[in-house]
Amino acid sequence: MTEQSDFLSNLSDFLYPRSCYYGQFKPEYLVFNANLQEFAQRVSYISNLQTNGKLSPEEAYQQIKVLWKQLKRAKKQLEIKTDILDTNNTQS
């Protein structure tokens, strides 16, 4: 049983690699970073499937749109403010 569990764990690590988070530490930032990495990985897979003709452009767009909405919802639930981004944009 543990051999199968190890295999699945290794497969998951291979398919969904995680990078270390070096930003300002807040629990909500850490969770959002994990969500963002998952979003990026899935968009990459969808893009590759579309490039290789396995998905139509419309299917790829719709799937990415759903993932984007999920990411926005997660950001809102974590109550992450965008004040820093807004401040940087107004100073340019």
Short mmCIF file of C-alpha atoms in Angstrom, two decimals:
data_model
loop_
_atom_site.label_atom_id
_atom_site.label_comp_id
_atom_site.label_asym_id
_atom_site.label_seq_id
_atom_site.Cartn_x
_atom_site.Cartn_y
_atom_site.Cartn_z
CA MET A 1 0.00 0.00 0.00
CA THR A 2 2.79 2.47 0.81
CA GLU A 3 4.48 1.72 -2.52
CA GLN A 4 1.37 2.87 -4.39
CA SER A 5 1.08 5.89 -2.09
CA ASP A 6 4.73 6.83 -2.78
CA PHE A 7 4.17 6.45 -6.51
CA LEU A 8 1.12 8.73 -6.44
CA SER A 9 2.96 11.28 -4.32
CA ASN A 10 5.90 11.31 -6.72
CA LEU A 11 3.57 11.53 -9.71
CA SER A 12 1.77 14.48 -8.14
CA ASP A 13 5.09 16.21 -7.44
CA PHE A 14 6.10 15.65 -11.06
CA LEU A 15 2.84 16.88 -12.57
CA TYR A 16 2.35 19.79 -10.17
CA PRO A 17 5.77 21.01 -9.04
CA ARG A 18 5.88 23.69 -6.37
CA SER A 19 8.43 26.44 -6.04
CA CYS A 20 9.46 27.94 -2.73
CA TYR A 21 7.76 31.18 -1.72
CA TYR A 22 10.16 34.02 -0.91
CA GLY A 23 7.71 36.92 -0.60
CA GLN A 24 6.46 38.71 2.48
CA PHE A 25 5.16 36.06 4.85
CA LYS A 26 1.50 36.15 5.66
CA PRO A 27 -0.56 32.94 5.72
CA GLU A 28 -2.95 34.30 3.10
CA TYR A 29 -0.04 35.19 0.79
CA LEU A 30 1.36 31.69 1.10
CA VAL A 31 -2.01 30.12 0.25
CA PHE A 32 -2.53 32.51 -2.65
CA ASN A 33 0.94 31.71 -3.98
CA ALA A 34 0.07 27.99 -3.99
CA ASN A 35 -3.17 28.79 -5.85
CA LEU A 36 -1.27 30.97 -8.32
CA GLN A 37 1.29 28.25 -9.01
CA GLU A 38 -1.48 25.73 -9.63
CA PHE A 39 -3.22 28.21 -11.96
CA ALA A 40 -0.01 28.74 -13.93
CA GLN A 41 0.64 25.01 -14.21
CA ARG A 42 -2.87 24.27 -15.45
CA VAL A 43 -2.79 27.15 -17.96
CA SER A 44 0.48 25.72 -19.26
CA TYR A 45 -1.12 22.30 -19.77
CA ILE A 46 -4.15 23.80 -21.49
CA SER A 47 -1.93 25.92 -23.73
CA ASN A 48 0.14 22.90 -24.71
CA LEU A 49 -2.98 20.84 -25.44
CA GLN A 50 -4.32 23.63 -27.65
CA THR A 51 -0.98 24.05 -29.40
CA ASN A 52 -0.89 20.32 -30.20
CA GLY A 53 -4.45 20.32 -31.54
CA LYS A 54 -6.01 18.40 -28.66
CA LEU A 55 -8.21 21.36 -27.65
CA SER A 56 -9.83 23.99 -29.83
CA PRO A 57 -8.93 27.62 -29.15
CA GLU A 58 -12.45 28.19 -27.79
CA GLU A 59 -12.22 25.19 -25.42
CA ALA A 60 -8.83 26.37 -24.19
CA TYR A 61 -10.15 29.90 -23.67
CA GLN A 62 -13.19 28.67 -21.74
CA GLN A 63 -11.09 26.43 -19.49
CA ILE A 64 -8.62 29.22 -18.73
CA LYS A 65 -11.50 31.60 -18.08
CA VAL A 66 -12.92 29.17 -15.48
CA LEU A 67 -9.50 28.84 -13.83
CA TRP A 68 -9.12 32.64 -13.77
CA LYS A 69 -12.49 33.05 -12.06
CA GLN A 70 -11.47 30.45 -9.47
CA LEU A 71 -8.23 32.32 -8.81
CA LYS A 72 -10.07 35.64 -8.44
CA ARG A 73 -12.55 34.02 -6.04
CA ALA A 74 -9.69 32.57 -3.97
CA LYS A 75 -8.03 36.01 -3.80
CA LYS A 76 -11.27 37.59 -2.64
CA GLN A 77 -11.86 34.89 -0.01
CA LEU A 78 -8.33 35.35 1.32
CA GLU A 79 -9.03 39.10 1.54
CA ILE A 80 -5.80 40.03 -0.20
CA LYS A 81 -5.74 43.74 -0.88
CA THR A 82 -4.36 45.24 -4.07
CA ASP A 83 -3.37 48.58 -2.50
CA ILE A 84 0.32 47.92 -3.14
CA LEU A 85 -0.31 47.34 -6.84
CA ASP A 86 -2.55 50.40 -7.08
CA THR A 87 0.06 52.58 -5.35
CA ASN A 88 2.82 51.40 -7.69
CA ASN A 89 0.72 52.08 -10.77
CA THR A 90 -0.17 55.64 -9.76
CA GLN A 91 3.46 56.60 -9.06
CA SER A 92 4.63 55.76 -12.61
#
